[in-house]
Amino acid sequence: MRIRTILGWVLIFFGAMWLIKNNIVKIPDNVQRTYQNGVSKMSAGLDSIIDSNWNFNQNKTSQKMSASEQVTPPESIVKNKNLSRKYYYSYQDGTTDTVRNVFEQAIATYNATGIVKIVPGESQGWLNHLELGTYQKNVPNNQSRTIELGIGGPKIMEQTGIVSRIANHASAKLNVYYNKAISQAVATHEIGHALGLDHSTDEASVMYPLDRGQVKLSQADIDGLKAIYGETK
Ligand SMILES: [Zn+2]
């Protein structure tokens, strides 16, 4: 009895789909648009995601504002922190030349802004430091329909009191489980996180969370860096 009821509904459903498909039953325009949006969002989900600290709901709420008008936002932990614009960077042991090469290109991009200055050197106490390297993590495709290409972020060390000090001991890593992670775009995105930039909903931003091969900082990215480090002196 129950199986027969379900079968009935299934038949009704496919019957309705057939009528819609053949334009016998017209869907109002706005309903059709919603349906099409849903489809394009799903195909975006099939892309390679640069890293995992992204959720699509976050995207939905901020989409109302024109993406190009937004300054790339700072990660909340660097907000209102008086960080020095100078960074020393070093590589994890075993980082290959190919990986170093893409990181070097990304570093050159940030240095060209004149807002930050990233130079080779080891971590020294209360100075900003950026650790670069790789890791391997297999994210099963059937779970999220996306793959993780890297990870990066700031780590704020702070001392308040008679002497107040602050430093960012940041890191940026490429997930070399996937060959496509060894790219200038992924390195630029992860160093962006390390320097304190959060995700952007603008596809022209290097901080857009899906891999679009973006290696050039947008004006909004540059403005985002200025918001954290101040104008060049
Ligand atoms: Zn990211």
PDB file of C-alpha atoms and ligand atoms in Angstrom:
ATOM      1  CA  MET A   1       0.000   0.000   0.000  1.00  0.00           C
ATOM      2  CA  ARG A   2       2.695   2.457   1.045  1.00  0.00           C
ATOM      3  CA  ILE A   3       4.887   1.559  -1.914  1.00  0.00           C
ATOM      4  CA  ARG A   4       1.947   2.166  -4.221  1.00  0.00           C
ATOM      5  CA  THR A   5       1.417   5.674  -2.721  1.00  0.00           C
ATOM      6  CA  ILE A   6       5.078   6.578  -3.207  1.00  0.00           C
ATOM      7  CA  LEU A   7       4.962   5.248  -6.750  1.00  0.00           C
ATOM      8  CA  GLY A   8       1.928   7.431  -7.385  1.00  0.00           C
ATOM      9  CA  TRP A   9       3.782  10.547  -6.222  1.00  0.00           C
ATOM     10  CA  VAL A  10       6.838   9.647  -8.264  1.00  0.00           C
ATOM     11  CA  LEU A  11       4.668   9.332 -11.355  1.00  0.00           C
ATOM     12  CA  ILE A  12       2.989  12.669 -10.640  1.00  0.00           C
ATOM     13  CA  PHE A  13       6.425  14.307 -10.146  1.00  0.00           C
ATOM     14  CA  PHE A  14       7.854  12.997 -13.408  1.00  0.00           C
ATOM     15  CA  GLY A  15       4.623  13.818 -15.198  1.00  0.00           C
ATOM     16  CA  ALA A  16       4.853  17.421 -13.963  1.00  0.00           C
ATOM     17  CA  MET A  17       8.544  17.633 -14.934  1.00  0.00           C
ATOM     18  CA  TRP A  18       7.645  16.369 -18.427  1.00  0.00           C
ATOM     19  CA  LEU A  19       4.905  19.002 -18.782  1.00  0.00           C
ATOM     20  CA  ILE A  20       7.307  21.768 -17.638  1.00  0.00           C
ATOM     21  CA  LYS A  21      10.100  20.540 -19.902  1.00  0.00           C
ATOM     22  CA  ASN A  22       7.849  20.569 -22.920  1.00  0.00           C
ATOM     23  CA  ASN A  23       6.558  24.031 -22.033  1.00  0.00           C
ATOM     24  CA  ILE A  24       3.023  22.694 -21.581  1.00  0.00           C
ATOM     25  CA  VAL A  25       3.034  24.139 -18.062  1.00  0.00           C
ATOM     26  CA  LYS A  26       4.824  27.531 -17.874  1.00  0.00           C
ATOM     27  CA  ILE A  27       6.819  28.386 -14.748  1.00  0.00           C
ATOM     28  CA  PRO A  28       6.629  32.094 -13.830  1.00  0.00           C
ATOM     29  CA  ASP A  29       9.836  33.958 -14.720  1.00  0.00           C
ATOM     30  CA  ASN A  30      11.020  34.573 -11.165  1.00  0.00           C
ATOM     31  CA  VAL A  31      10.748  30.889 -10.287  1.00  0.00           C
ATOM     32  CA  GLN A  32      12.786  29.957 -13.344  1.00  0.00           C
ATOM     33  CA  ARG A  33      15.476  32.422 -12.377  1.00  0.00           C
ATOM     34  CA  THR A  34      15.770  30.925  -8.895  1.00  0.00           C
ATOM     35  CA  TYR A  35      16.144  27.511 -10.400  1.00  0.00           C
ATOM     36  CA  GLN A  36      18.909  28.677 -12.743  1.00  0.00           C
ATOM     37  CA  ASN A  37      20.773  30.403  -9.906  1.00  0.00           C
ATOM     38  CA  GLY A  38      20.687  27.166  -7.958  1.00  0.00           C
ATOM     39  CA  VAL A  39      22.304  25.336 -10.840  1.00  0.00           C
ATOM     40  CA  SER A  40      25.135  27.808 -11.339  1.00  0.00           C
ATOM     41  CA  LYS A  41      25.919  27.793  -7.626  1.00  0.00           C
ATOM     42  CA  MET A  42      26.269  24.039  -7.747  1.00  0.00           C
ATOM     43  CA  SER A  43      28.753  24.174 -10.575  1.00  0.00           C
ATOM     44  CA  ALA A  44      30.768  26.760  -8.637  1.00  0.00           C
ATOM     45  CA  GLY A  45      30.888  24.209  -5.832  1.00  0.00           C
ATOM     46  CA  LEU A  46      32.573  21.774  -8.188  1.00  0.00           C
ATOM     47  CA  ASP A  47      35.514  24.109  -8.604  1.00  0.00           C
ATOM     48  CA  SER A  48      38.660  23.805  -6.591  1.00  0.00           C
ATOM     49  CA  ILE A  49      38.300  25.666  -3.358  1.00  0.00           C
ATOM     50  CA  ILE A  50      41.511  27.291  -2.235  1.00  0.00           C
ATOM     51  CA  ASP A  51      41.018  26.502   1.417  1.00  0.00           C
ATOM     52  CA  SER A  52      38.447  25.276   3.853  1.00  0.00           C
ATOM     53  CA  ASN A  53      37.598  28.343   5.932  1.00  0.00           C
ATOM     54  CA  TRP A  54      34.928  29.307   3.462  1.00  0.00           C
ATOM     55  CA  ASN A  55      31.196  28.743   3.596  1.00  0.00           C
ATOM     56  CA  PHE A  56      28.679  29.577   0.949  1.00  0.00           C
ATOM     57  CA  ASN A  57      26.157  31.143   3.351  1.00  0.00           C
ATOM     58  CA  GLN A  58      28.678  33.861   4.105  1.00  0.00           C
ATOM     59  CA  ASN A  59      28.739  34.573   0.375  1.00  0.00           C
ATOM     60  CA  LYS A  60      24.947  34.759   0.134  1.00  0.00           C
ATOM     61  CA  THR A  61      24.500  37.463   2.772  1.00  0.00           C
ATOM     62  CA  SER A  62      27.139  39.817   1.413  1.00  0.00           C
ATOM     63  CA  GLN A  63      26.130  39.423  -2.232  1.00  0.00           C
ATOM     64  CA  LYS A  64      23.594  42.248  -1.922  1.00  0.00           C
ATOM     65  CA  MET A  65      26.394  44.784  -1.951  1.00  0.00           C
ATOM     66  CA  SER A  66      28.239  45.148  -5.235  1.00  0.00           C
ATOM     67  CA  ALA A  67      31.356  43.033  -4.828  1.00  0.00           C
ATOM     68  CA  SER A  68      33.630  45.537  -6.556  1.00  0.00           C
ATOM     69  CA  GLU A  69      32.731  48.276  -4.061  1.00  0.00           C
ATOM     70  CA  GLN A  70      34.028  46.294  -1.111  1.00  0.00           C
ATOM     71  CA  VAL A  71      37.486  46.595   0.358  1.00  0.00           C
ATOM     72  CA  THR A  72      38.907  43.107   0.929  1.00  0.00           C
ATOM     73  CA  PRO A  73      38.111  42.611   4.633  1.00  0.00           C
ATOM     74  CA  PRO A  74      40.705  41.934   7.348  1.00  0.00           C
ATOM     75  CA  GLU A  75      40.718  38.730   9.394  1.00  0.00           C
ATOM     76  CA  SER A  76      39.043  39.657  12.682  1.00  0.00           C
ATOM     77  CA  ILE A  77      42.167  38.930  14.778  1.00  0.00           C
ATOM     78  CA  VAL A  78      44.245  41.575  13.000  1.00  0.00           C
ATOM     79  CA  LYS A  79      41.571  44.267  13.240  1.00  0.00           C
ATOM     80  CA  ASN A  80      42.847  47.412  15.001  1.00  0.00           C
ATOM     81  CA  LYS A  81      46.255  45.829  15.644  1.00  0.00           C
ATOM     82  CA  ASN A  82      49.228  48.034  15.012  1.00  0.00           C
ATOM     83  CA  LEU A  83      51.290  45.526  13.014  1.00  0.00           C
ATOM     84  CA  SER A  84      54.676  46.363  11.598  1.00  0.00           C
ATOM     85  CA  ARG A  85      54.752  46.227   7.826  1.00  0.00           C
ATOM     86  CA  LYS A  86      58.042  44.306   7.802  1.00  0.00           C
ATOM     87  CA  TYR A  87      58.055  40.503   7.649  1.00  0.00           C
ATOM     88  CA  TYR A  88      60.841  37.947   7.700  1.00  0.00           C
ATOM     89  CA  TYR A  89      60.115  34.714   5.885  1.00  0.00           C
ATOM     90  CA  SER A  90      61.622  31.229   5.870  1.00  0.00           C
ATOM     91  CA  TYR A  91      60.787  27.823   4.446  1.00  0.00           C
ATOM     92  CA  GLN A  92      59.918  24.606   6.220  1.00  0.00           C
ATOM     93  CA  ASP A  93      62.617  21.937   5.784  1.00  0.00           C
ATOM     94  CA  GLY A  94      62.079  19.920   2.619  1.00  0.00           C
ATOM     95  CA  THR A  95      60.258  22.636   0.671  1.00  0.00           C
ATOM     96  CA  THR A  96      61.059  21.961  -2.996  1.00  0.00           C
ATOM     97  CA  ASP A  97      62.430  24.538  -5.417  1.00  0.00           C
ATOM     98  CA  THR A  98      59.197  24.440  -7.449  1.00  0.00           C
ATOM     99  CA  VAL A  99      57.171  25.396  -4.375  1.00  0.00           C
ATOM    100  CA  ARG A 100      59.707  28.048  -3.334  1.00  0.00           C
ATOM    101  CA  ASN A 101      59.478  29.535  -6.797  1.00  0.00           C
ATOM    102  CA  VAL A 102      55.703  30.127  -6.634  1.00  0.00           C
ATOM    103  CA  PHE A 103      56.022  31.602  -3.130  1.00  0.00           C
ATOM    104  CA  GLU A 104      58.795  33.938  -4.302  1.00  0.00           C
ATOM    105  CA  GLN A 105      56.542  35.209  -7.101  1.00  0.00           C
ATOM    106  CA  ALA A 106      53.710  35.811  -4.632  1.00  0.00           C
ATOM    107  CA  ILE A 107      56.048  37.638  -2.221  1.00  0.00           C
ATOM    108  CA  ALA A 108      57.216  39.890  -5.076  1.00  0.00           C
ATOM    109  CA  THR A 109      53.561  40.771  -5.764  1.00  0.00           C
ATOM    110  CA  TYR A 110      53.041  41.944  -2.170  1.00  0.00           C
ATOM    111  CA  ASN A 111      56.370  43.777  -1.991  1.00  0.00           C
ATOM    112  CA  ALA A 112      55.502  45.637  -5.202  1.00  0.00           C
ATOM    113  CA  THR A 113      52.624  47.362  -3.359  1.00  0.00           C
ATOM    114  CA  GLY A 114      55.105  49.095  -1.052  1.00  0.00           C
ATOM    115  CA  ILE A 115      52.653  48.472   1.807  1.00  0.00           C
ATOM    116  CA  VAL A 116      54.436  45.450   3.276  1.00  0.00           C
ATOM    117  CA  LYS A 117      58.082  44.437   3.054  1.00  0.00           C
ATOM    118  CA  ILE A 118      58.705  40.673   3.136  1.00  0.00           C
ATOM    119  CA  VAL A 119      62.385  39.701   3.306  1.00  0.00           C
ATOM    120  CA  PRO A 120      64.229  36.397   3.943  1.00  0.00           C
ATOM    121  CA  GLY A 121      65.087  35.721   7.573  1.00  0.00           C
ATOM    122  CA  GLU A 122      64.380  33.487  10.539  1.00  0.00           C
ATOM    123  CA  SER A 123      61.818  34.113  13.231  1.00  0.00           C
ATOM    124  CA  GLN A 124      63.241  36.499  15.823  1.00  0.00           C
ATOM    125  CA  GLY A 125      61.218  37.287  18.924  1.00  0.00           C
ATOM    126  CA  TRP A 126      58.874  40.218  18.466  1.00  0.00           C
ATOM    127  CA  LEU A 127      59.320  40.578  14.737  1.00  0.00           C
ATOM    128  CA  ASN A 128      56.743  39.515  12.186  1.00  0.00           C
ATOM    129  CA  HIS A 129      57.531  36.165  10.656  1.00  0.00           C
ATOM    130  CA  LEU A 130      56.021  34.192   7.797  1.00  0.00           C
ATOM    131  CA  GLU A 131      56.579  30.444   7.624  1.00  0.00           C
ATOM    132  CA  LEU A 132      56.127  28.945   4.162  1.00  0.00           C
ATOM    133  CA  GLY A 133      55.834  25.302   3.216  1.00  0.00           C
ATOM    134  CA  THR A 134      53.625  22.404   2.214  1.00  0.00           C
ATOM    135  CA  TYR A 135      51.374  19.670   3.641  1.00  0.00           C
ATOM    136  CA  GLN A 136      49.399  16.765   2.254  1.00  0.00           C
ATOM    137  CA  LYS A 137      45.699  16.355   2.840  1.00  0.00           C
ATOM    138  CA  ASN A 138      43.252  14.351   0.756  1.00  0.00           C
ATOM    139  CA  VAL A 139      39.781  15.843   0.910  1.00  0.00           C
ATOM    140  CA  PRO A 140      37.378  13.261  -0.576  1.00  0.00           C
ATOM    141  CA  ASN A 141      35.534  14.817  -3.507  1.00  0.00           C
ATOM    142  CA  ASN A 142      32.245  13.127  -2.755  1.00  0.00           C
ATOM    143  CA  GLN A 143      31.988  14.909   0.593  1.00  0.00           C
ATOM    144  CA  SER A 144      32.336  18.558  -0.303  1.00  0.00           C
ATOM    145  CA  ARG A 145      32.652  18.523  -4.136  1.00  0.00           C
ATOM    146  CA  THR A 146      35.673  20.762  -3.640  1.00  0.00           C
ATOM    147  CA  ILE A 147      39.335  20.227  -2.912  1.00  0.00           C
ATOM    148  CA  GLU A 148      41.522  22.138  -0.499  1.00  0.00           C
ATOM    149  CA  LEU A 149      44.583  23.655  -2.152  1.00  0.00           C
ATOM    150  CA  GLY A 150      46.185  25.437   0.753  1.00  0.00           C
ATOM    151  CA  ILE A 151      45.964  26.935   4.189  1.00  0.00           C
ATOM    152  CA  GLY A 152      47.206  30.189   5.631  1.00  0.00           C
ATOM    153  CA  GLY A 153      46.630  32.698   8.363  1.00  0.00           C
ATOM    154  CA  PRO A 154      48.006  35.122  10.905  1.00  0.00           C
ATOM    155  CA  LYS A 155      48.988  34.229  14.469  1.00  0.00           C
ATOM    156  CA  ILE A 156      49.047  37.295  16.680  1.00  0.00           C
ATOM    157  CA  MET A 157      51.440  37.397  19.627  1.00  0.00           C
ATOM    158  CA  GLU A 158      50.684  40.265  21.954  1.00  0.00           C
ATOM    159  CA  GLN A 159      52.086  41.648  25.198  1.00  0.00           C
ATOM    160  CA  THR A 160      50.395  44.489  26.988  1.00  0.00           C
ATOM    161  CA  GLY A 161      51.510  46.390  30.079  1.00  0.00           C
ATOM    162  CA  ILE A 162      54.464  48.694  30.653  1.00  0.00           C
ATOM    163  CA  VAL A 163      55.945  47.519  27.395  1.00  0.00           C
ATOM    164  CA  SER A 164      53.341  46.616  24.812  1.00  0.00           C
ATOM    165  CA  ARG A 165      54.486  44.540  21.894  1.00  0.00           C
ATOM    166  CA  ILE A 166      52.804  42.801  19.029  1.00  0.00           C
ATOM    167  CA  ALA A 167      53.964  40.444  16.285  1.00  0.00           C
ATOM    168  CA  ASN A 168      52.379  38.263  13.650  1.00  0.00           C
ATOM    169  CA  HIS A 169      53.855  34.766  13.428  1.00  0.00           C
ATOM    170  CA  ALA A 170      51.974  33.773  10.299  1.00  0.00           C
ATOM    171  CA  SER A 171      52.092  30.784   7.983  1.00  0.00           C
ATOM    172  CA  ALA A 172      51.096  29.877   4.448  1.00  0.00           C
ATOM    173  CA  LYS A 173      51.134  26.284   3.147  1.00  0.00           C
ATOM    174  CA  LEU A 174      50.257  24.575  -0.126  1.00  0.00           C
ATOM    175  CA  ASN A 175      48.445  21.232  -0.143  1.00  0.00           C
ATOM    176  CA  VAL A 176      50.800  19.309  -2.440  1.00  0.00           C
ATOM    177  CA  TYR A 177      48.525  16.259  -2.361  1.00  0.00           C
ATOM    178  CA  TYR A 178      47.047  18.088  -5.357  1.00  0.00           C
ATOM    179  CA  ASN A 179      49.417  19.119  -8.150  1.00  0.00           C
ATOM    180  CA  LYS A 180      47.340  22.187  -8.977  1.00  0.00           C
ATOM    181  CA  ALA A 181      48.034  23.581  -5.501  1.00  0.00           C
ATOM    182  CA  ILE A 182      51.568  24.443  -6.609  1.00  0.00           C
ATOM    183  CA  SER A 183      50.471  27.685  -8.234  1.00  0.00           C
ATOM    184  CA  GLN A 184      51.199  31.357  -7.846  1.00  0.00           C
ATOM    185  CA  ALA A 185      47.473  32.015  -7.375  1.00  0.00           C
ATOM    186  CA  VAL A 186      47.217  29.677  -4.378  1.00  0.00           C
ATOM    187  CA  ALA A 187      50.462  31.026  -2.873  1.00  0.00           C
ATOM    188  CA  THR A 188      49.218  34.613  -3.292  1.00  0.00           C
ATOM    189  CA  HIS A 189      45.896  33.723  -1.647  1.00  0.00           C
ATOM    190  CA  GLU A 190      47.488  31.971   1.346  1.00  0.00           C
ATOM    191  CA  ILE A 191      50.065  34.735   1.920  1.00  0.00           C
ATOM    192  CA  GLY A 192      47.095  37.139   1.783  1.00  0.00           C
ATOM    193  CA  HIS A 193      45.549  35.241   4.713  1.00  0.00           C
ATOM    194  CA  ALA A 194      48.886  35.198   6.524  1.00  0.00           C
ATOM    195  CA  LEU A 195      49.125  38.988   6.199  1.00  0.00           C
ATOM    196  CA  GLY A 196      45.605  39.290   7.622  1.00  0.00           C
ATOM    197  CA  LEU A 197      43.281  39.434   4.626  1.00  0.00           C
ATOM    198  CA  ASP A 198      40.000  37.527   4.817  1.00  0.00           C
ATOM    199  CA  HIS A 199      37.930  36.179   1.929  1.00  0.00           C
ATOM    200  CA  SER A 200      36.341  38.445  -0.662  1.00  0.00           C
ATOM    201  CA  THR A 201      33.162  37.839  -2.666  1.00  0.00           C
ATOM    202  CA  ASP A 202      34.730  39.609  -5.650  1.00  0.00           C
ATOM    203  CA  GLU A 203      36.126  37.231  -8.282  1.00  0.00           C
ATOM    204  CA  ALA A 204      38.779  39.807  -9.226  1.00  0.00           C
ATOM    205  CA  SER A 205      40.252  39.567  -5.723  1.00  0.00           C
ATOM    206  CA  VAL A 206      43.109  37.184  -4.934  1.00  0.00           C
ATOM    207  CA  MET A 207      41.084  36.474  -1.771  1.00  0.00           C
ATOM    208  CA  TYR A 208      38.132  34.976  -3.669  1.00  0.00           C
ATOM    209  CA  PRO A 209      37.926  31.508  -2.119  1.00  0.00           C
ATOM    210  CA  LEU A 210      37.560  29.521  -5.350  1.00  0.00           C
ATOM    211  CA  ASP A 211      40.584  29.124  -7.577  1.00  0.00           C
ATOM    212  CA  ARG A 212      40.296  31.541 -10.499  1.00  0.00           C
ATOM    213  CA  GLY A 213      44.026  31.674 -11.203  1.00  0.00           C
ATOM    214  CA  GLN A 214      44.103  35.249  -9.903  1.00  0.00           C
ATOM    215  CA  VAL A 215      47.706  36.390  -9.280  1.00  0.00           C
ATOM    216  CA  LYS A 216      47.295  40.167  -9.505  1.00  0.00           C
ATOM    217  CA  LEU A 217      46.042  42.104  -6.466  1.00  0.00           C
ATOM    218  CA  SER A 218      42.825  44.010  -7.107  1.00  0.00           C
ATOM    219  CA  GLN A 219      42.472  47.626  -5.952  1.00  0.00           C
ATOM    220  CA  ALA A 220      40.209  46.276  -3.169  1.00  0.00           C
ATOM    221  CA  ASP A 221      43.014  43.913  -2.064  1.00  0.00           C
ATOM    222  CA  ILE A 222      45.499  46.801  -1.962  1.00  0.00           C
ATOM    223  CA  ASP A 223      42.997  48.904   0.007  1.00  0.00           C
ATOM    224  CA  GLY A 224      42.492  45.956   2.379  1.00  0.00           C
ATOM    225  CA  LEU A 225      46.244  45.802   3.038  1.00  0.00           C
ATOM    226  CA  LYS A 226      46.340  49.582   3.617  1.00  0.00           C
ATOM    227  CA  ALA A 227      43.528  49.192   6.151  1.00  0.00           C
ATOM    228  CA  ILE A 228      45.715  46.773   8.139  1.00  0.00           C
ATOM    229  CA  TYR A 229      49.197  48.301   7.681  1.00  0.00           C
ATOM    230  CA  GLY A 230      48.427  51.935   6.964  1.00  0.00           C
ATOM    231  CA  GLU A 231      49.573  54.029   4.041  1.00  0.00           C
ATOM    232  CA  THR A 232      53.214  53.765   3.008  1.00  0.00           C
ATOM    233  CA  LYS A 233      55.387  56.168   4.928  1.00  0.00           C
TER     234      LYS A 233
HETATM  235 ZN    ZN B   1      41.158  31.317   1.730  1.00  0.00          ZN
END
